[in-house]
Short mmCIF file of C-alpha atoms in Angstrom, two decimals:
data_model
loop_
_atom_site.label_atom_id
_atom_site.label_comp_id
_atom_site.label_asym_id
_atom_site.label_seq_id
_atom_site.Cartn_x
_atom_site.Cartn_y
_atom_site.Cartn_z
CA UNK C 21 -5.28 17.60 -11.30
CA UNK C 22 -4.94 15.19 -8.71
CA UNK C 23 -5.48 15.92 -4.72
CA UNK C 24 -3.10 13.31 -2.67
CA UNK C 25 -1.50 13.25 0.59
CA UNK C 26 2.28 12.29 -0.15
CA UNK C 27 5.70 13.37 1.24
CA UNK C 28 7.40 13.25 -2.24
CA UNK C 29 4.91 15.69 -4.03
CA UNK C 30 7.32 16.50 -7.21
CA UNK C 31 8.79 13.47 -7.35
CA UNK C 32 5.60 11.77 -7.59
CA UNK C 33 4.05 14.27 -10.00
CA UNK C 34 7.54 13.56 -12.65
CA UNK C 35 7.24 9.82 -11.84
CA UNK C 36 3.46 9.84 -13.07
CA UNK C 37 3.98 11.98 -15.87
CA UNK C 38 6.64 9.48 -16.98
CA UNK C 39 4.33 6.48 -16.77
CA UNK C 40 1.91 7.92 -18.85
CA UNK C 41 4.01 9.86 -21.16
CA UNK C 42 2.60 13.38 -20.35
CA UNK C 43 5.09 16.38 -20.13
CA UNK C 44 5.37 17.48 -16.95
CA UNK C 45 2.79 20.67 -17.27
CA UNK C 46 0.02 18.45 -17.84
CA UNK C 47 -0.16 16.68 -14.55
CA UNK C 48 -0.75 18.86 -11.58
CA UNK C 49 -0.63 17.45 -8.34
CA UNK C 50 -1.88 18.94 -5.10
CA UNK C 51 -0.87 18.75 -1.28
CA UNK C 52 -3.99 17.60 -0.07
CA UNK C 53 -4.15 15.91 3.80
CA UNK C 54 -0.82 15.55 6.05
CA UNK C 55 0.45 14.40 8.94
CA UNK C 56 3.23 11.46 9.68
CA UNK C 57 3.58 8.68 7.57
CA UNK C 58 6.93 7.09 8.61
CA UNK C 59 7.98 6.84 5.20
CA UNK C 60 4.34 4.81 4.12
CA UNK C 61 3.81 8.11 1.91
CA UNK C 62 6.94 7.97 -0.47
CA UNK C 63 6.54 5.84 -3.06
CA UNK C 64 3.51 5.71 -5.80
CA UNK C 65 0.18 4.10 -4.93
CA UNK C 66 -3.14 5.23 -6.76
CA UNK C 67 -1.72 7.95 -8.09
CA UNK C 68 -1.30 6.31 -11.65
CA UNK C 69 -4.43 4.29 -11.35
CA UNK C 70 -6.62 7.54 -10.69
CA UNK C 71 -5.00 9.46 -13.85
CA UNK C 72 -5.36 7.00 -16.10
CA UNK C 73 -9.07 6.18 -15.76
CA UNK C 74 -9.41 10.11 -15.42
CA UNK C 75 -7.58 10.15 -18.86
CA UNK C 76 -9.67 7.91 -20.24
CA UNK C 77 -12.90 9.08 -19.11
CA UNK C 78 -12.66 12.41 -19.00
CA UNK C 79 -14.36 12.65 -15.59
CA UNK C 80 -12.74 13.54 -12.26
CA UNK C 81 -12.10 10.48 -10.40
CA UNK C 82 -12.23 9.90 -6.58
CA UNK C 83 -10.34 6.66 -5.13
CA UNK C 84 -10.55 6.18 -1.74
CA UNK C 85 -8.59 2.84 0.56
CA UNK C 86 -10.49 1.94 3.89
CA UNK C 87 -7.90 0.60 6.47
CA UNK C 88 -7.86 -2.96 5.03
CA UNK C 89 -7.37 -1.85 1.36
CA UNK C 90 -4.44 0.32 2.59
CA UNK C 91 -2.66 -3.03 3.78
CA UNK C 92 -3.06 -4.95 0.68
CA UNK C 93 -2.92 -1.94 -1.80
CA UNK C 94 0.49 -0.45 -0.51
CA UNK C 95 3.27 -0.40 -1.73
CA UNK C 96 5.14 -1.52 1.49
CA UNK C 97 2.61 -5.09 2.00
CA UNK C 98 3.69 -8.45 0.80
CA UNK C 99 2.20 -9.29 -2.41
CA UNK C 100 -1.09 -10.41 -3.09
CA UNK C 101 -3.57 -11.26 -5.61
CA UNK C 102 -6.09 -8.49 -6.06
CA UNK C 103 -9.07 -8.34 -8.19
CA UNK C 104 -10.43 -5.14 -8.94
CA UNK C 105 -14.36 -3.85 -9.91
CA UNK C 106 -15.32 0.15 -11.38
CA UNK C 107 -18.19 0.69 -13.04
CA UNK C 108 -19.59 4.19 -13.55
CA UNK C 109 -23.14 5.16 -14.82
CA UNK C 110 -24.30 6.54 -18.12
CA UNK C 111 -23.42 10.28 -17.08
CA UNK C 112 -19.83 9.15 -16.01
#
């Protein structure tokens, strides 16, 4: 299950379940959080990122941008170098 504020819901739920080579039943995505977006909401973002370390932990995952993140992390930005940290403690 993943919670995401998109304007493409389905199209983003077939696209994911493509990347990861899920049939489409097993990914579930959910309208969560709208409002305009001028077209910043169409394409995939974290969406891929969240389900795979979800996948491979087994525990739900929560992945939030603050306001600078959003500029470097979206699809839309000139490219950049980004490094990226998780961790996650002995209970997940």
């Amino acid at each position: 299950d993943l919670f995401l504020a998109t304007q493409w819901l389905h199209v983003d739920q077939k696209q994911t379940a493509r990347a990861l080579g899920l049939p489409l039943d097993k990914v579930r995505f959910t309208m969560s959080g709208v409002g305009g977006a001028f077209g910043g909401r169409e394409d995939l973002s974290m969406q891929i990122h969240c389900c795979m370390l979800a996948l491979h932990t087994g525990k739900p995952v929560k992945m939030v941008y603050n306001r600078l993140e959003s500029f470097y992390g979206h699809v839309h930005r000139h490219p950049a170098k980004m490094y990226y940290e998780h961790g996650a403690t002995k209970d997940g």
